[in-house]
Short mmCIF file of C-alpha atoms in Angstrom, two decimals:
data_model
loop_
_atom_site.label_atom_id
_atom_site.label_comp_id
_atom_site.label_asym_id
_atom_site.label_seq_id
_atom_site.Cartn_x
_atom_site.Cartn_y
_atom_site.Cartn_z
CA LYS A 10 -0.22 -0.05 0.25
CA GLN A 11 1.71 3.59 -0.85
CA GLU A 12 2.33 5.91 2.01
CA VAL A 13 3.28 9.33 1.34
CA THR A 14 5.60 11.15 4.15
CA GLN A 15 6.37 14.67 4.24
CA ILE A 16 9.11 16.31 6.53
CA PRO A 17 8.95 18.49 8.65
CA ALA A 18 5.38 18.74 9.23
CA ALA A 19 5.94 22.55 9.79
CA LEU A 20 8.89 25.12 8.96
CA SER A 21 9.36 28.77 10.14
CA VAL A 22 12.13 30.87 7.96
CA PRO A 23 13.23 34.35 7.69
CA GLU A 24 11.83 36.36 4.47
CA GLY A 25 14.31 35.71 1.48
CA GLU A 26 15.66 32.67 2.39
CA ASN A 27 15.84 29.57 -0.16
CA LEU A 28 13.78 26.32 1.35
CA VAL A 29 13.34 22.92 0.34
CA LEU A 30 10.83 20.89 1.46
CA ASN A 31 10.78 17.11 1.26
CA CYS A 32 8.45 14.25 0.31
CA SER A 33 8.75 10.53 0.19
CA PHE A 34 6.63 7.38 -0.97
CA THR A 35 6.75 3.62 -0.81
CA ASP A 36 6.77 2.54 -3.85
CA SER A 37 8.28 3.68 -6.61
CA ALA A 38 5.93 2.16 -9.39
CA ILE A 39 3.90 5.72 -9.72
CA TYR A 40 2.39 7.44 -12.53
CA ASN A 41 2.67 10.73 -11.78
CA LEU A 42 3.00 12.77 -8.54
CA GLN A 43 2.17 16.75 -8.00
CA TRP A 44 2.65 19.27 -4.96
CA PHE A 45 -0.20 21.26 -4.18
CA ARG A 46 -0.55 24.82 -1.87
CA GLN A 47 -3.19 24.64 0.77
CA ASP A 48 -4.46 28.14 2.31
CA PRO A 49 -6.21 28.33 5.44
CA GLY A 50 -9.75 27.93 4.94
CA LYS A 51 -9.16 27.04 1.60
CA GLY A 52 -9.22 24.37 -1.20
CA LEU A 53 -5.88 23.10 -3.16
CA THR A 54 -4.14 24.93 -5.89
CA SER A 55 -1.79 22.83 -8.32
CA LEU A 56 1.43 24.14 -7.97
CA LEU A 57 3.68 21.59 -10.32
CA LEU A 58 2.92 18.27 -11.44
CA ILE A 59 5.75 16.14 -12.38
CA GLN A 60 4.97 12.81 -14.48
CA SER A 61 7.00 9.39 -14.00
CA SER A 62 9.33 9.94 -16.60
CA GLN A 63 10.23 13.76 -15.85
CA ARG A 64 12.85 14.72 -13.04
CA GLU A 65 11.97 17.53 -12.64
CA GLN A 66 9.45 20.37 -13.36
CA THR A 67 9.89 24.50 -12.40
CA SER A 68 7.30 27.41 -12.05
CA GLY A 69 8.82 30.81 -11.31
CA ARG A 70 10.70 30.06 -7.77
CA LEU A 71 9.52 26.84 -7.35
CA ASN A 72 11.28 23.67 -8.41
CA ALA A 73 9.97 20.20 -7.86
CA SER A 74 12.33 17.15 -8.37
CA LEU A 75 11.76 13.39 -8.46
CA ASP A 76 13.22 10.33 -8.20
CA LYS A 77 11.36 7.36 -8.25
CA SER A 78 14.18 4.78 -7.65
CA SER A 79 14.80 6.04 -3.99
CA GLY A 80 11.09 7.28 -3.77
CA ARG A 81 11.69 10.85 -2.67
CA SER A 82 10.50 14.49 -4.56
CA THR A 83 11.67 17.73 -3.22
CA LEU A 84 10.05 21.26 -3.86
CA TYR A 85 12.68 24.00 -3.51
CA ILE A 86 11.37 27.30 -3.08
CA ALA A 87 14.36 30.31 -3.79
CA ALA A 88 13.88 33.48 -2.23
CA SER A 89 10.66 33.00 -0.20
CA GLN A 90 8.23 35.64 0.75
CA PRO A 91 5.53 35.94 3.75
CA GLY A 92 2.89 34.98 0.62
CA ASP A 93 4.75 31.81 0.42
CA SER A 94 3.00 31.18 3.97
CA ALA A 95 0.74 27.90 3.41
CA THR A 96 0.53 24.29 4.02
CA TYR A 97 2.37 22.41 1.05
CA LEU A 98 0.91 18.70 0.30
CA CYS A 99 2.84 16.55 -2.12
CA ALA A 100 0.44 13.68 -3.55
CA VAL A 101 1.37 10.31 -6.09
CA MET A 102 -0.98 8.45 -8.55
CA ASN A 103 0.22 5.21 -8.80
CA TYR A 104 0.49 3.00 -11.93
CA GLY A 105 -2.76 1.39 -13.14
CA GLY A 106 -3.92 4.73 -11.63
CA SER A 107 -4.26 6.51 -14.75
CA GLN A 108 -7.79 6.78 -13.72
CA GLY A 109 -7.28 6.04 -10.39
CA ASN A 110 -6.54 8.44 -7.33
CA LEU A 111 -4.13 10.67 -5.47
CA ILE A 112 -2.72 9.62 -2.10
CA PHE A 113 -1.62 12.57 0.01
CA GLY A 114 1.49 13.43 2.45
CA LYS A 115 -0.18 14.89 5.43
CA GLY A 116 1.64 18.65 4.73
CA THR A 117 4.29 20.44 5.52
CA LYS A 118 3.00 24.19 6.88
CA LEU A 119 5.23 26.62 6.05
CA SER A 120 5.65 30.27 7.96
CA VAL A 121 7.27 32.84 6.35
CA LYS A 122 8.40 36.06 8.44
CA PRO A 123 9.14 39.02 7.15
CA ASP B 15 -12.74 28.05 -16.93
CA ALA B 16 -14.56 28.42 -13.66
CA GLY B 17 -12.89 25.43 -12.18
CA VAL B 18 -14.37 22.62 -10.00
CA ILE B 19 -17.71 24.45 -8.11
CA GLN B 20 -18.79 23.03 -4.97
CA SER B 21 -21.96 23.85 -2.92
CA PRO B 22 -22.64 24.91 -0.10
CA ARG B 23 -19.24 26.39 1.28
CA HIS B 24 -20.04 25.77 4.49
CA GLU B 25 -22.83 23.35 6.15
CA VAL B 26 -24.27 23.26 9.76
CA THR B 27 -26.63 20.63 10.28
CA GLU B 28 -27.71 18.29 13.52
CA MET B 29 -27.14 14.90 14.14
CA GLY B 30 -29.43 12.68 12.21
CA GLN B 31 -30.33 14.91 8.83
CA GLU B 32 -29.69 14.43 5.85
CA VAL B 33 -26.62 16.34 3.96
CA THR B 34 -26.14 16.65 0.52
CA LEU B 35 -22.95 18.24 -0.85
CA ARG B 36 -23.11 19.13 -4.79
CA CYS B 37 -20.34 19.20 -7.31
CA LYS B 38 -19.58 20.50 -10.74
CA PRO B 39 -16.68 19.53 -12.43
CA ILE B 40 -14.61 21.46 -15.24
CA SER B 41 -16.09 20.57 -18.98
CA GLY B 42 -14.21 17.95 -20.28
CA HIS B 43 -12.60 16.35 -17.37
CA ASN B 44 -13.66 12.63 -17.70
CA SER B 45 -12.80 11.67 -14.17
CA LEU B 46 -14.43 12.99 -10.76
CA PHE B 47 -12.99 12.49 -7.10
CA TRP B 48 -14.62 13.19 -3.75
CA TYR B 49 -12.25 13.60 -0.51
CA ARG B 50 -12.81 14.66 3.01
CA GLN B 51 -9.82 16.14 4.91
CA THR B 52 -9.66 16.26 8.87
CA MET B 53 -6.75 16.93 11.21
CA MET B 54 -6.30 13.91 12.11
CA ARG B 55 -6.58 11.91 8.91
CA GLY B 56 -5.43 14.16 6.21
CA LEU B 57 -6.84 14.33 2.87
CA GLU B 58 -8.62 10.82 2.16
CA LEU B 59 -10.64 9.38 -0.93
CA LEU B 60 -14.01 8.53 -0.65
CA ILE B 61 -15.16 7.40 -4.41
CA TYR B 62 -14.03 8.65 -7.53
CA PHE B 63 -16.10 8.67 -10.98
CA ASN B 64 -14.48 7.57 -14.43
CA ASN B 65 -16.57 8.69 -17.25
CA ASN B 66 -19.98 8.77 -14.42
CA VAL B 67 -18.97 5.43 -13.51
CA PRO B 68 -18.07 4.64 -9.79
CA ILE B 69 -14.72 2.91 -9.83
CA ASP B 70 -13.67 2.60 -6.41
CA ASP B 71 -15.52 3.33 -3.59
CA SER B 72 -13.83 1.70 -0.79
CA GLY B 73 -13.10 4.42 1.26
CA MET B 74 -16.05 5.31 1.68
CA PRO B 75 -16.57 5.00 5.32
CA GLU B 76 -20.06 3.48 5.84
CA ASP B 77 -23.55 2.74 4.14
CA ARG B 78 -24.76 6.19 5.52
CA PHE B 79 -22.07 7.28 2.39
CA SER B 80 -23.36 7.51 -1.00
CA ALA B 81 -22.32 9.59 -4.34
CA LYS B 82 -23.77 9.92 -7.41
CA MET B 83 -22.97 11.11 -11.10
CA PRO B 84 -26.05 11.55 -13.18
CA ASN B 85 -23.99 13.23 -16.12
CA ALA B 86 -20.81 14.53 -16.75
CA SER B 87 -21.13 18.17 -14.97
CA PHE B 88 -22.90 16.80 -12.12
CA SER B 89 -21.90 15.29 -8.77
CA THR B 90 -23.35 14.97 -5.05
CA LEU B 91 -22.17 13.59 -2.06
CA LYS B 92 -25.58 12.61 0.60
CA ILE B 93 -25.05 11.66 4.08
CA GLN B 94 -27.68 9.46 5.63
CA PRO B 95 -28.06 9.87 8.82
CA SER B 96 -25.28 12.64 9.27
CA GLU B 97 -22.97 12.27 12.26
CA PRO B 98 -20.87 14.61 14.51
CA ARG B 99 -17.79 12.68 13.51
CA ASP B 100 -18.52 13.53 9.65
CA SER B 101 -17.30 17.11 10.57
CA ALA B 102 -15.16 17.58 8.02
CA VAL B 103 -13.99 19.38 4.79
CA TYR B 104 -15.29 17.75 1.87
CA PHE B 105 -13.43 18.18 -1.34
CA CYS B 106 -14.29 17.65 -5.04
CA ALA B 107 -11.98 17.12 -7.70
CA SER B 108 -11.91 16.65 -11.52
CA ARG B 109 -9.23 15.69 -14.49
CA ARG B 110 -8.49 14.74 -17.91
CA SER B 111 -6.67 11.66 -18.73
CA ASP B 112 -2.97 12.52 -18.59
CA SER B 113 -3.55 15.89 -16.21
CA GLY B 114 -3.35 16.95 -12.94
CA TYR B 115 -5.83 17.43 -10.46
CA THR B 116 -8.00 20.29 -10.07
CA PHE B 117 -9.55 20.99 -6.61
CA GLY B 118 -12.79 22.59 -5.48
CA SER B 119 -12.92 25.16 -2.74
CA GLY B 120 -14.49 22.40 -0.56
CA THR B 121 -17.80 21.92 1.86
CA ARG B 122 -17.13 22.60 5.76
CA LEU B 123 -19.46 20.75 7.23
CA THR B 124 -20.11 20.80 10.63
CA VAL B 125 -22.26 17.94 12.39
CA VAL B 126 -23.94 19.31 16.01
#
């Protein structure tokens, strides 16, 4: 059974720092991996989608990497801003899951202090 | 594109009452998912549909929960009778094949 773990559960950094959020998964046979952002009391906003054949995706100050063999993904945020404060969720879709469901980690709650 | 639309945004109901949550997926998306989010358990899949057909409902907690998708543009999640432990945020999401998921804003359900 696929399990997704995110470390740390919470992170507080000063504005301007570069930071890395970690995600690990137990079954490497994934179809894709997606990073989401969730603001308090809000829904999930998709940040980056990495297909199993890809190693990384970039969008603005965000860069996500994927290492399937080791069951790891990282989300790198450059030059963090207070507006980046939110919970970041990692989710994987397993093979046999082209129409299947996402399995989520519990998230990392990020706080960027001005 | 208005995104995935859920209603209501908030629902407060008394234990024992029937609750119906609604979702309109993005046009052209052929898969629809219902998730529940709690502090203790995080995000859990309840049920998903592909081309309006229920594919996997193993996440539905018990018979009090039911979901329907009568057409490609509408789905409901019904809880009857509701219990306090059903209090959570319920999300609907949709996707096309080979695309990422798009989530709605959720329905915050409180059962008192």
